[in-house]
Short mmCIF file of C-alpha atoms and ligand atoms in Angstrom, two decimals:
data_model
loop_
_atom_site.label_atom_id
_atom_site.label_comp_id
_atom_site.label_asym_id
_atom_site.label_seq_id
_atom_site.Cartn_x
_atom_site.Cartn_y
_atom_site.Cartn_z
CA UNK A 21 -188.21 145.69 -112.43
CA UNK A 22 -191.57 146.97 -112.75
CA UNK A 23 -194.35 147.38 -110.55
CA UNK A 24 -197.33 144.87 -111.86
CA UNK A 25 -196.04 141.10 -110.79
CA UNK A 26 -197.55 138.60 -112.73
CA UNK A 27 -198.09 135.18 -111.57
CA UNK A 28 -196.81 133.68 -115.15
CA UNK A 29 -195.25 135.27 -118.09
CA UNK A 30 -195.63 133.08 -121.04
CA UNK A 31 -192.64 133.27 -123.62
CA UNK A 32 -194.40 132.46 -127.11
CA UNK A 33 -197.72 132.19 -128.70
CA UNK A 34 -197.44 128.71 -130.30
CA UNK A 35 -200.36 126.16 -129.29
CA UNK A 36 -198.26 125.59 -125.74
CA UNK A 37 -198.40 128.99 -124.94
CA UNK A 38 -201.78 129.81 -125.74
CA UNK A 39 -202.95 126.63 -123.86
CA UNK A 40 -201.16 127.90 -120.68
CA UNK A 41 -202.51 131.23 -120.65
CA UNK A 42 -205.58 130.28 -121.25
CA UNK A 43 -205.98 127.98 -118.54
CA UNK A 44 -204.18 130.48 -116.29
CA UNK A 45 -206.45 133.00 -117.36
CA UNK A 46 -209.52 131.48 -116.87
CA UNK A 47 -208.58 130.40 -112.83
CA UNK A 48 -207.90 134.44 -112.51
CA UNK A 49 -204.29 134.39 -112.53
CA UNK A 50 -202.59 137.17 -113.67
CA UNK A 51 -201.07 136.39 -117.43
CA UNK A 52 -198.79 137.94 -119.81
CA UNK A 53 -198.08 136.55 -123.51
CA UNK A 54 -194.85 137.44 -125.05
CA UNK A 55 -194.89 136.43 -128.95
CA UNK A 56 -192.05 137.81 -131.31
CA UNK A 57 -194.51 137.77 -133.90
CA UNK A 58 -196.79 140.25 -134.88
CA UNK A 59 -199.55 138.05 -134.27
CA UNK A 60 -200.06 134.77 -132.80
CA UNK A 61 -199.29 131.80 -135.47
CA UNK A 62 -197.33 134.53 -137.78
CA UNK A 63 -194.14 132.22 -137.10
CA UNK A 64 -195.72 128.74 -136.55
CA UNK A 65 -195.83 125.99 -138.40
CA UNK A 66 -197.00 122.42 -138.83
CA UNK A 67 -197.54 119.92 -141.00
CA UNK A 68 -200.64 120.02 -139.70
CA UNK A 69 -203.33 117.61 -138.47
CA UNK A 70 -204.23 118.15 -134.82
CA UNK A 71 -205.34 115.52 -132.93
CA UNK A 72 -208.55 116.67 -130.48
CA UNK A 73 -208.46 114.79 -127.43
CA UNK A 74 -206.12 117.02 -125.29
CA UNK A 75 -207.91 120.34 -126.54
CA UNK A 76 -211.19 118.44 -126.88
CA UNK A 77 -210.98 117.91 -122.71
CA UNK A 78 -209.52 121.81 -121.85
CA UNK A 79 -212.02 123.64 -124.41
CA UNK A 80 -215.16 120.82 -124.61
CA UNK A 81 -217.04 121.41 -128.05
CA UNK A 82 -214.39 123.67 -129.43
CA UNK A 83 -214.45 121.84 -132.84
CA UNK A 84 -217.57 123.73 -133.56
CA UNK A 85 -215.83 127.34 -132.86
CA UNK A 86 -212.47 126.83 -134.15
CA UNK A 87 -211.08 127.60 -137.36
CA UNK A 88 -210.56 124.40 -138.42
CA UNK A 89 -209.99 122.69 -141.83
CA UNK A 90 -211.34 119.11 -142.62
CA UNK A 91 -211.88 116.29 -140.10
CA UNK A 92 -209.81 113.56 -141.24
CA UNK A 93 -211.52 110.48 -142.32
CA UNK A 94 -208.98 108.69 -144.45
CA UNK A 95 -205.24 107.98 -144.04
CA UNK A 96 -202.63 106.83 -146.27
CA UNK A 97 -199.16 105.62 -146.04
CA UNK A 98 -197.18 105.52 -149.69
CA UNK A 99 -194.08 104.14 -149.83
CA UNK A 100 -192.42 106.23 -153.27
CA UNK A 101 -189.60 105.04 -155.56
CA UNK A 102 -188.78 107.50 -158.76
CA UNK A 103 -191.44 105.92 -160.60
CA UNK A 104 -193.91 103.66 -158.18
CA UNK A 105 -195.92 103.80 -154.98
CA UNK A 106 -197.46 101.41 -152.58
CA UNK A 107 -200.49 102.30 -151.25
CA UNK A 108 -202.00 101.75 -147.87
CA UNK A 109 -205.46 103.09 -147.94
CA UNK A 110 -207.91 103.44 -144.91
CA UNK A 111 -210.89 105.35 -144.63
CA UNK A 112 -212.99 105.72 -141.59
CA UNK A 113 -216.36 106.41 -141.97
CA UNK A 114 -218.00 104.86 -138.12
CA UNK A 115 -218.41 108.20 -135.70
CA UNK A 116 -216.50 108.81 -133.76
CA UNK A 117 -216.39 111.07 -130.07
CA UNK A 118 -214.73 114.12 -130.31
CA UNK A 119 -211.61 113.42 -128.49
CA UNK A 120 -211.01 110.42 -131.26
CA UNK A 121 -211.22 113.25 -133.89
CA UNK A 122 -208.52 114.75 -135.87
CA UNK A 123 -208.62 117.70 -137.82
CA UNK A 124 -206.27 119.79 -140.67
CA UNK A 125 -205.29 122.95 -139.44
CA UNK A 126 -203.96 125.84 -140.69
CA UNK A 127 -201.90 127.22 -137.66
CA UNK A 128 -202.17 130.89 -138.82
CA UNK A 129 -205.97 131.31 -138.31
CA UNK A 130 -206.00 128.29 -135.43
CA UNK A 131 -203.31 129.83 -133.22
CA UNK A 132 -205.02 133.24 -133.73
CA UNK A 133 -208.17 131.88 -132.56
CA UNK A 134 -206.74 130.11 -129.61
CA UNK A 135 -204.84 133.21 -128.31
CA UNK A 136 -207.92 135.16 -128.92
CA UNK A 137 -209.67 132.46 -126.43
CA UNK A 138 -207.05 133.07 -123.95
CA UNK A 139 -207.62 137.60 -124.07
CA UNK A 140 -211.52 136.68 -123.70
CA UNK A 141 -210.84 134.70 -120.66
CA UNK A 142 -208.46 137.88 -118.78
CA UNK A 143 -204.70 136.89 -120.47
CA UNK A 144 -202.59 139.84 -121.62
CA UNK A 145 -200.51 139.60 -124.93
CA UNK A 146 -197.77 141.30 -125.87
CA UNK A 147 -197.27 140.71 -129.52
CA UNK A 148 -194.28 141.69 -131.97
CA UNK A 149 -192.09 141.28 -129.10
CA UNK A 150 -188.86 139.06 -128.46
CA UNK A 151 -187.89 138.01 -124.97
CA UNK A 152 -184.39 138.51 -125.02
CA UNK A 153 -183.46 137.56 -121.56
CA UNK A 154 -184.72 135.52 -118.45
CA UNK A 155 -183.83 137.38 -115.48
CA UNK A 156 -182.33 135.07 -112.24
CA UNK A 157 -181.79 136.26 -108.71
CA UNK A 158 -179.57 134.26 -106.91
CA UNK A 159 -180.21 131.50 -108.96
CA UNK A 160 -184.06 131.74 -109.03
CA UNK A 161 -185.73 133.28 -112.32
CA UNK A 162 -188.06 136.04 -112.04
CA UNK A 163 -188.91 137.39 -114.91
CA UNK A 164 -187.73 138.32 -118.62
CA UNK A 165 -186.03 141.84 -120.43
CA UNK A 166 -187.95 142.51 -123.83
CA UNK A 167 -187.71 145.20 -126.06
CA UNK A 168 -185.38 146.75 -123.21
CA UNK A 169 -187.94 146.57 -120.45
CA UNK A 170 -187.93 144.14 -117.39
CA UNK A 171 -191.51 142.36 -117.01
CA UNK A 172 -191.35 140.21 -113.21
CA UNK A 173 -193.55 137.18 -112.38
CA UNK A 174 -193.34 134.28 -110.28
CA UNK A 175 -192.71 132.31 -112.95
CA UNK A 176 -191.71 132.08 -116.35
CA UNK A 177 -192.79 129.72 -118.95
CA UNK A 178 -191.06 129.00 -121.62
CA UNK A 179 -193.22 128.18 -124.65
CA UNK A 180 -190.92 129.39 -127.42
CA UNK A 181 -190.58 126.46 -129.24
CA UNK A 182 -187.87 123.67 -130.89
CA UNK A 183 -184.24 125.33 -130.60
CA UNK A 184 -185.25 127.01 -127.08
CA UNK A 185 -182.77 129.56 -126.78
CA UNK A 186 -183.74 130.82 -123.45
CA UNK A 187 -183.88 127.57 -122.21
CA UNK A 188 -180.43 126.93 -123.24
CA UNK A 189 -179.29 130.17 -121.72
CA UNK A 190 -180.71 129.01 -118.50
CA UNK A 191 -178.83 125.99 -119.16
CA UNK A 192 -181.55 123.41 -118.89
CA UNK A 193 -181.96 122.90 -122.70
CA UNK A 194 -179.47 120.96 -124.37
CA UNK A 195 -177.95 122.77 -127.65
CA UNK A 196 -180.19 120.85 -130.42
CA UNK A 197 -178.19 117.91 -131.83
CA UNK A 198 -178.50 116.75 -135.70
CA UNK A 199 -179.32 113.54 -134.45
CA UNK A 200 -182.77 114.88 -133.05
CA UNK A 201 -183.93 117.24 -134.83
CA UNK A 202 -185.35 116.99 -138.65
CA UNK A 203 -185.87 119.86 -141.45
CA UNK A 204 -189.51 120.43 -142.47
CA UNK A 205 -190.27 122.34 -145.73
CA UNK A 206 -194.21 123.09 -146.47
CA UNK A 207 -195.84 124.34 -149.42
CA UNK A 208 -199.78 125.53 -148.85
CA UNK A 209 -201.00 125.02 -152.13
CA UNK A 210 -204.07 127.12 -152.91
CA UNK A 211 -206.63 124.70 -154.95
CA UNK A 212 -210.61 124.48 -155.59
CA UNK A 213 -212.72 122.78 -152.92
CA UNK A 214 -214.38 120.62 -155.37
CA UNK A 215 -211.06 119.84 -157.15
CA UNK A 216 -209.64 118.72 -153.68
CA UNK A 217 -212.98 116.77 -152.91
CA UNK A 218 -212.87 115.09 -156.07
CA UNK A 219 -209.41 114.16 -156.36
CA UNK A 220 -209.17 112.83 -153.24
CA UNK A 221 -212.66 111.06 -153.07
CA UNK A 222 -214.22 113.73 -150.24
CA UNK A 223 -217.09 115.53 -149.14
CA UNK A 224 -217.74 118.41 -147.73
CA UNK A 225 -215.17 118.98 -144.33
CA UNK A 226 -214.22 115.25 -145.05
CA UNK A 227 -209.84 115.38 -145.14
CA UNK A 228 -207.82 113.49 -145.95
CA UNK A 229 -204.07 113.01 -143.80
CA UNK A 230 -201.00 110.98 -146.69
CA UNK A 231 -197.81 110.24 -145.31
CA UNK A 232 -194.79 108.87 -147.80
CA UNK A 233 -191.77 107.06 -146.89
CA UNK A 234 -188.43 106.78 -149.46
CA UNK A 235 -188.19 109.06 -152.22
CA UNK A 236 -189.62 112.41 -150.58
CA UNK A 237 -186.37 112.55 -148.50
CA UNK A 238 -183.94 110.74 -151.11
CA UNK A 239 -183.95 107.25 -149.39
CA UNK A 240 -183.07 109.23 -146.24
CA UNK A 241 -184.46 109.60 -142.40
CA UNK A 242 -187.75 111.44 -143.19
CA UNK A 243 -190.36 111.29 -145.66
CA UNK A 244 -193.55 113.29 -147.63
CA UNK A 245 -196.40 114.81 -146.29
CA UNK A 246 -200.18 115.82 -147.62
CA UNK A 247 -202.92 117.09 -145.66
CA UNK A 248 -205.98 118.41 -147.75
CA UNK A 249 -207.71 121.79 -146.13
CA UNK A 250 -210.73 123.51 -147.22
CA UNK A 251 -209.41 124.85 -150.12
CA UNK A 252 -205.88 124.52 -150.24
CA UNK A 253 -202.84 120.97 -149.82
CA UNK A 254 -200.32 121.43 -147.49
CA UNK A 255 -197.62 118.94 -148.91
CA UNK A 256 -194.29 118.83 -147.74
CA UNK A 257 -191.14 117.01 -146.73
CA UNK A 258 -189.16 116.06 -143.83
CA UNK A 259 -185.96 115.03 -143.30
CA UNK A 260 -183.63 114.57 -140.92
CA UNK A 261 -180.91 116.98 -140.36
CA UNK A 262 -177.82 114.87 -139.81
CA UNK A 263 -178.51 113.03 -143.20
CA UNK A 264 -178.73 116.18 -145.37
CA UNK A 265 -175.05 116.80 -145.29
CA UNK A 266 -175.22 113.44 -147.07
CA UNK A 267 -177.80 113.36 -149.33
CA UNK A 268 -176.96 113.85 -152.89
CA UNK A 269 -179.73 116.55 -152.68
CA UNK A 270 -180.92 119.69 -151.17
CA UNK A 271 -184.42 119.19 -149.38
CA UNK A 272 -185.66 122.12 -151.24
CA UNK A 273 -184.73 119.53 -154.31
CA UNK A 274 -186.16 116.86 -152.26
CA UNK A 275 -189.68 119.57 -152.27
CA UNK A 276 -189.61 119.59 -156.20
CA UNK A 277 -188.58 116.26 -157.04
CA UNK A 278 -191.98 115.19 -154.68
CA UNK A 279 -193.89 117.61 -156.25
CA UNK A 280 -192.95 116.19 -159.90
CA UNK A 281 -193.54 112.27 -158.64
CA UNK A 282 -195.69 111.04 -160.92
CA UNK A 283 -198.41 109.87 -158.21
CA UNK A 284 -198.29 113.91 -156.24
CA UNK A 285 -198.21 115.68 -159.89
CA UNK A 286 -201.86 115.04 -160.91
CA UNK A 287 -202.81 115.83 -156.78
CA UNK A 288 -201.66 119.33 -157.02
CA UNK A 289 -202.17 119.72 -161.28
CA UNK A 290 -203.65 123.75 -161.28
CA UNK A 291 -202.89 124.38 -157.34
CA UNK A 292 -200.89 128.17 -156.56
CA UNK A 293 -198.27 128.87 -153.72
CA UNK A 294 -199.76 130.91 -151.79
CA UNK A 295 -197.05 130.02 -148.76
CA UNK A 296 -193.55 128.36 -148.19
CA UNK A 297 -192.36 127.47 -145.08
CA UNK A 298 -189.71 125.93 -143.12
CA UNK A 299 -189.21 124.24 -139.57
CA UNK A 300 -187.11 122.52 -137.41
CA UNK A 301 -188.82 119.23 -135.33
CA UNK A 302 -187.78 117.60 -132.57
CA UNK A 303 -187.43 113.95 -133.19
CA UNK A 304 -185.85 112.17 -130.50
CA UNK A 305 -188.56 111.96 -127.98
CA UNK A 306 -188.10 111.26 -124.38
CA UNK A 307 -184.21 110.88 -125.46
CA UNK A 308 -184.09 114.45 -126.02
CA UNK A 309 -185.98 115.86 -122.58
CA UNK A 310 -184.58 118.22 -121.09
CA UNK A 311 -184.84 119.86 -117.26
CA UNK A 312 -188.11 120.69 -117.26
CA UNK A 313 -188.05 123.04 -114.24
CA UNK A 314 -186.07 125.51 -111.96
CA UNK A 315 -186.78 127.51 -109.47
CA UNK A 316 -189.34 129.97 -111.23
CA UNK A 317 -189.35 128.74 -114.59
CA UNK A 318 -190.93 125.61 -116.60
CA UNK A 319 -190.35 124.58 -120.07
CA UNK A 320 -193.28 123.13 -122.19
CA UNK A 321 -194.27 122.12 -125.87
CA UNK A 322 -191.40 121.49 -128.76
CA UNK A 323 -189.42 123.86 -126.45
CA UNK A 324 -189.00 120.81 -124.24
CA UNK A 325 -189.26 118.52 -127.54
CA UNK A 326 -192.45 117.47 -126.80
CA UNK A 327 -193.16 115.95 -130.08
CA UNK A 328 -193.03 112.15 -131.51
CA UNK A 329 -192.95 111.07 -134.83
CA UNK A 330 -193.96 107.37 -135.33
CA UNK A 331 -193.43 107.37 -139.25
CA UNK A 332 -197.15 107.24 -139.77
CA UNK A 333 -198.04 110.02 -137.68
CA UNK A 334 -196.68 112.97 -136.61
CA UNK A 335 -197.71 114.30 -133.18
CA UNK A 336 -196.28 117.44 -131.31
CA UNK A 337 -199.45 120.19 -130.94
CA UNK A 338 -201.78 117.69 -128.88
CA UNK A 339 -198.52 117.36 -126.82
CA UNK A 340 -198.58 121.15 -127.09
CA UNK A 341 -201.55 120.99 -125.45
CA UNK A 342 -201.24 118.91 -122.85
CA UNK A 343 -198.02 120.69 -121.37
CA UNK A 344 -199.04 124.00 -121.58
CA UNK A 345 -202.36 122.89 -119.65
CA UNK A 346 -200.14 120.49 -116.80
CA UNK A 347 -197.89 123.98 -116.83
CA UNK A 348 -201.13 126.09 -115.79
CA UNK A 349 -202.36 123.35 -112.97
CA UNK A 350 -199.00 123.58 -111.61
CA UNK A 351 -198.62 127.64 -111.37
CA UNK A 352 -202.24 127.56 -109.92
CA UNK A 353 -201.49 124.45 -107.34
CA UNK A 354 -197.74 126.55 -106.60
CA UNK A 355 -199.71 130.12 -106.25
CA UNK A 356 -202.33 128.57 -103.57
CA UNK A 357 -199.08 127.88 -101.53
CA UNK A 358 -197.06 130.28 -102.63
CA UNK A 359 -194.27 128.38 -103.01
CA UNK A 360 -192.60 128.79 -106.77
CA UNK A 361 -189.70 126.73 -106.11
CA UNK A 362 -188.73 123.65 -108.30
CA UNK A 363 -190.08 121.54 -105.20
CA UNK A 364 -193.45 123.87 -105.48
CA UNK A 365 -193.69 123.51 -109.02
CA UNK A 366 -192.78 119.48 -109.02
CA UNK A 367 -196.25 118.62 -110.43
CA UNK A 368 -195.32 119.70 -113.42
CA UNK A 369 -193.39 116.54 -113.86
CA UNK A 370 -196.04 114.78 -112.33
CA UNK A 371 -199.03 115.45 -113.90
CA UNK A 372 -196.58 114.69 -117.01
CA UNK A 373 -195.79 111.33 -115.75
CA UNK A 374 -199.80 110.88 -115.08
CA UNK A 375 -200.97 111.65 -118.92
CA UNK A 376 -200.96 109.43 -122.12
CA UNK A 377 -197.81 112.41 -122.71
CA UNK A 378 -194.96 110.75 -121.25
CA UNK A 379 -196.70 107.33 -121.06
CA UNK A 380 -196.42 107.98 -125.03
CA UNK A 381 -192.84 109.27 -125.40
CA UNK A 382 -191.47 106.31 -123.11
CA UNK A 383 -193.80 103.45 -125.14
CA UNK A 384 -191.64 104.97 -128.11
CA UNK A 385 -188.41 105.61 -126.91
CA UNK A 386 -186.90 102.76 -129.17
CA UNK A 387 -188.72 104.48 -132.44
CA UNK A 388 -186.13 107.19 -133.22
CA UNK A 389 -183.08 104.66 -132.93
CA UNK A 390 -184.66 102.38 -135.39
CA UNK A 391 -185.67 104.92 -137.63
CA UNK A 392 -181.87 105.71 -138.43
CA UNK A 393 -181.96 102.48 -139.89
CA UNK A 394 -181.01 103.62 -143.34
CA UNK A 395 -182.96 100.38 -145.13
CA UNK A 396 -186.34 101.47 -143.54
CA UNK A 397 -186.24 104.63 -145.85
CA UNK A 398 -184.19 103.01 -148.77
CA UNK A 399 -184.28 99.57 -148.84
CA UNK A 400 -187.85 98.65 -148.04
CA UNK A 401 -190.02 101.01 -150.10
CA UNK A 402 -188.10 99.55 -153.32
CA UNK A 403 -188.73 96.49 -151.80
CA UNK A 404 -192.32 96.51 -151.82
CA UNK A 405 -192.62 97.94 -154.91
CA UNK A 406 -190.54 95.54 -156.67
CA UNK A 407 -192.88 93.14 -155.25
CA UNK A 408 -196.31 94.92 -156.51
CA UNK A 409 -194.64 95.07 -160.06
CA UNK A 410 -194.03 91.56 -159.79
CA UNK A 411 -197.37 90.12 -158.12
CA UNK A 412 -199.33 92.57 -161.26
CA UNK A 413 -197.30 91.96 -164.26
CA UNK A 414 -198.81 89.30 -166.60
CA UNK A 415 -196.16 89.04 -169.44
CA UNK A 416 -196.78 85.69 -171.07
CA UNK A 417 -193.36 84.31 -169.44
CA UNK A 418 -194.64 81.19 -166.85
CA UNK A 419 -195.83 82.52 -164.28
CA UNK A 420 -193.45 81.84 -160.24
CA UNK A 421 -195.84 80.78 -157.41
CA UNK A 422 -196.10 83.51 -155.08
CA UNK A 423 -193.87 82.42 -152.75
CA UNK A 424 -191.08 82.81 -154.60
CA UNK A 425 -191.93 86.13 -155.65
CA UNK A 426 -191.95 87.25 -151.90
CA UNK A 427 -188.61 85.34 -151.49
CA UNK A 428 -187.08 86.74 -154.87
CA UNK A 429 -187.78 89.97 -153.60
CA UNK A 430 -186.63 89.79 -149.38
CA UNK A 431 -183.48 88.24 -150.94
CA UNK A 432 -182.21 91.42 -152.16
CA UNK A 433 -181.84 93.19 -149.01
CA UNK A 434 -180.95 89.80 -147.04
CA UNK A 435 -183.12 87.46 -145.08
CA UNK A 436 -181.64 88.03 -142.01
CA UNK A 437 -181.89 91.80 -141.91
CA UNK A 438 -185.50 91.50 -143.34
CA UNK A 439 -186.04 89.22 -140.09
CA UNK A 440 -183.87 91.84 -137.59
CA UNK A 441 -185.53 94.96 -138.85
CA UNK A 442 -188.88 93.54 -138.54
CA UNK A 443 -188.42 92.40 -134.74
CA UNK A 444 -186.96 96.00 -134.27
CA UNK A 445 -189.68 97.41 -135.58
CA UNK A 446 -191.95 95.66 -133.49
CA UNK A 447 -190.53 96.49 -130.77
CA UNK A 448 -190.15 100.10 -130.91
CA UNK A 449 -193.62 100.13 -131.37
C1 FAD B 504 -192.88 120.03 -140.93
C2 FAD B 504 -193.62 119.78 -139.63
C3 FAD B 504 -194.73 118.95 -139.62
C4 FAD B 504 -195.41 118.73 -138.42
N1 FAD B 504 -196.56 117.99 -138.46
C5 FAD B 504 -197.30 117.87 -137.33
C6 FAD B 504 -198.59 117.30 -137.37
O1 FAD B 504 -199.12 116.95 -138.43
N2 FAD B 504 -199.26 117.14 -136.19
C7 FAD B 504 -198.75 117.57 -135.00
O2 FAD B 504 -199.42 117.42 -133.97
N3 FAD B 504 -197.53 118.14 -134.95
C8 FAD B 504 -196.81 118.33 -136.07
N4 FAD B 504 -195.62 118.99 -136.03
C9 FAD B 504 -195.11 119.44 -134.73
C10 FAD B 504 -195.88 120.65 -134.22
O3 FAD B 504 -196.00 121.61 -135.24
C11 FAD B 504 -195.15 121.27 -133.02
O4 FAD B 504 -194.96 120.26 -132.07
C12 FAD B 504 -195.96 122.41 -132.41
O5 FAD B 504 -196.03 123.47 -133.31
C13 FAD B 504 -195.30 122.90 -131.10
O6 FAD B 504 -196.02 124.01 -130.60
P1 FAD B 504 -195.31 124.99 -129.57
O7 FAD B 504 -196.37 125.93 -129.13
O8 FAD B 504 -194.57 124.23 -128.54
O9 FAD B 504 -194.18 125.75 -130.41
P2 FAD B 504 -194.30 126.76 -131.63
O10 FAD B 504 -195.56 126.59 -132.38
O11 FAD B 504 -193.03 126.68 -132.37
O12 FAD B 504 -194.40 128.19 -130.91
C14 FAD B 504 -193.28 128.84 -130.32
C15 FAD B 504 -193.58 130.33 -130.32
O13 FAD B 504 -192.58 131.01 -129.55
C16 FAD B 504 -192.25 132.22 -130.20
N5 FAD B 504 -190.93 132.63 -129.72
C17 FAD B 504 -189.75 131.95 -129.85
N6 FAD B 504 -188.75 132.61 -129.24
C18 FAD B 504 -189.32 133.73 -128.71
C19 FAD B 504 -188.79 134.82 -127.96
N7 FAD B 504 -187.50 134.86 -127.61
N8 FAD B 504 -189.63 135.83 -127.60
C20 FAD B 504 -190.95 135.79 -127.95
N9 FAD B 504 -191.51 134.78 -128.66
C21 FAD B 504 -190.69 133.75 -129.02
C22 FAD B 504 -192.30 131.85 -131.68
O14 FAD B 504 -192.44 132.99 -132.50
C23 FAD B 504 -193.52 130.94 -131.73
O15 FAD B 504 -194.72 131.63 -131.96
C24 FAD B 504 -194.93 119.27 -137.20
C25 FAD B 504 -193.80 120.11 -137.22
C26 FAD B 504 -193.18 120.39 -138.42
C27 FAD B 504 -192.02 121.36 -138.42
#
């Protein structure tokens, strides 16, 4: 063991980790960063739009610093066949306080920035270096073996994301199940500011966040994702990893097929690759928790699959956020008694238990049960656009009252599940 104690070493510099050390830092404890990347958001990803309000409350004003992309002002939801899409189209333009904003980020140049915030305030950082163990003494951890050297703190947080494979070592993280955990694949596309402003109806730092349901992820668990930046798309798909084994296609397939959809083609027409990336995200919520402290250690961000997808919205760095600053309070609260036991570091939990965060994952608990539902992805987006085509074509046959149209079309998939799925859904909301 070495000589210098710290009072937290941080494993990983995703949003989490940053967000702990930064907090940490700025109370005057004594902070290391360990990121296996050679710089901080050289292995992250997102999809990305980060919502303010738990950043917003840690870092007051820090929209005006950051790098950020666009502040979102208008959302849409598509449900895609092959050759249709149903549009639902909002756009926001009342003000709003900064923790109701949202933002596109780039996590590159954002999780750069935010480590840099936590050096200015007194963190270390230990970049280009992977944490290979967590060290235990008679059951109680105390620090971590990188690069062949032992670093020793009172505690160890572990910020290193989805798959945590010090956490499973430790035996508090579960081995990742296909059941909770989707496949993201991103492409940035590089385009024109005024192209993306016009094609998308924007001005200047206006963005715009598109989620798609149904043919993105071949009728599967999942679905399609835009976000415009300053000068680039990130557009992407998700989909769920016990369903690829079944899908008639690969979800880099998926990536192209949603690329050539008639409604995303146009979108992107003239746009270069400048990136490709792929991710694993937790999806099953509060199902999926897993011991969030030991003696000496406490887990945080998608490395405790912190991270809820609703279908409409994706939400895992303002969770990020929140846990890495709830794992700060707790070091400082544990360091002014000296006690860095799981009983001295219990607040963690708490202060968990006290924010919107687990109020959040238990109000959608139900979500990622009914989102296996295979007709949600399948069923219903053909659905609705069977029913568009139907309500807008005018083909000099008499036309069927509406009502009959609606019925023609909630036939096909059966009344009664139409009626089931829809009190599911309600209530998993
Ligand atoms: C396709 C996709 C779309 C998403 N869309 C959104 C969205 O729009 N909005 C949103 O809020 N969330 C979204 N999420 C979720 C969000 O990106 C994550 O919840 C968030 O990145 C979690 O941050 P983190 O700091 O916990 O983990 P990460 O950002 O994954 O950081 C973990 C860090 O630990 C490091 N590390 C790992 N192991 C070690 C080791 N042994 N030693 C040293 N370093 C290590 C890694 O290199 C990495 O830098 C999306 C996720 C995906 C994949």
């Amino acid at each position: 063991m070495s000589e210098d104690k710290f009072d937290a070493i941080i494993v990983g510099a995703g949003i989490a980790g940053s967000v702990a050390a930064y907090v940490l830092a700025k109370a005057g404890a004594n902070v290391v960063v360990i990121e296996r990347g050679n710089f901080a958001g050289s292995k992250n990803m997102t999809g990305g739009r980060l919502y303010a309000h738990s950043l917003e409350k840690i870092m007051p004003g820090f929209a005006g610093k950051a790098p950020l992309e666009r502040k979102v002002i208008k959302e849409r939801v598509s449900f895609l066949t092959e050759d249709s899409g149903v549009t639902l189209d909002y756009t926001g333009f009342r003000a709003q306080m900064p923790h109701e904003e949202s933002y596109t980020v780039l996590r590159s140049p954002f999780d750069r920035w935010l480590m840099e915030q936590a050096e200015a305030a007194g963190a270390q950082w230990i970049p280009g270096t992977r944490v290979d163990e967590v060290i235990t003494e008679d059951g109680k951890v105390v620090g971590v073996q990188a690069d062949g050297e032992s670093l020793e703190a009172n505690v160890v947080i572990l910020a290193d994301g989805v798959n945590s494979l010090l956490g499973e070592k430790l035996g508090m993280v579960k081995p990742i199940k296909a059941n909770a955990a989707a496949v993201g694949v991103k492409e940035l596309l590089e385009l024109h500011k005024d192209k993306i402003q016009n094609r998308f109806n924007l001005k200047d730092h206006e963005g715009a966040c598109w989620l798609f349901a149904g043919f993105p992820s071949n009728g599967k668990m999942g679905g399609g994702f835009l976000y415009t930046n300053q000068s680039s798309l990130s557009l992407g798909v998700v989909c769920g990893l016990q369903h690829i084994e079944s899908s008639s296609k690969t979800v880099p397939q998926m990536m192209e097929d949603f690329k050539n959809h008639p409604l995303i083609r146009p979108l992107i027409e003239g746009a270069q690759l400048r990136e490709y990336s792929a991710h694993v995200v937790p999806e099953a919520g509060i199902n999926m928790l897993p011991e969030l402290v030991r003696d000496g250690v406490i887990i945080i961000g998608d490395a405790a699959g912190l991270c809820l997808n609703l279908g409409y919205t994706i939400r895992g760095m303002d969770l990020a956020v929140t846990s890495g600053e709830a794992a700060a309070l707790t070091v400082l609260h544990a360091k002014e008694r000296n006690d860095f036991s799981k009983t001295g570091l219990s607040s963690y939990q708490t202060l968990l238990d006290e924010s919107y965060l687990m109020k959040d994952l238990k109000q959608y608990q139900k979500l990622p049960l009914f989102l296996e539902n295979p007709r949600i992805f399948n069923h219903y987006p053909k659905m609705a656009a069977d029913f568009m085509a139907d309500l807008f074509t005018v083909d000099g046959t008499p036309a069927k009252p509406l009502y009959q149209k609606v019925m023609s079309c909630c036939q096909k998939g059966g009344y009664l599940n139409l009626i089931k799925d829809a009190i599911c859904g309600v209530r998993a909301i």
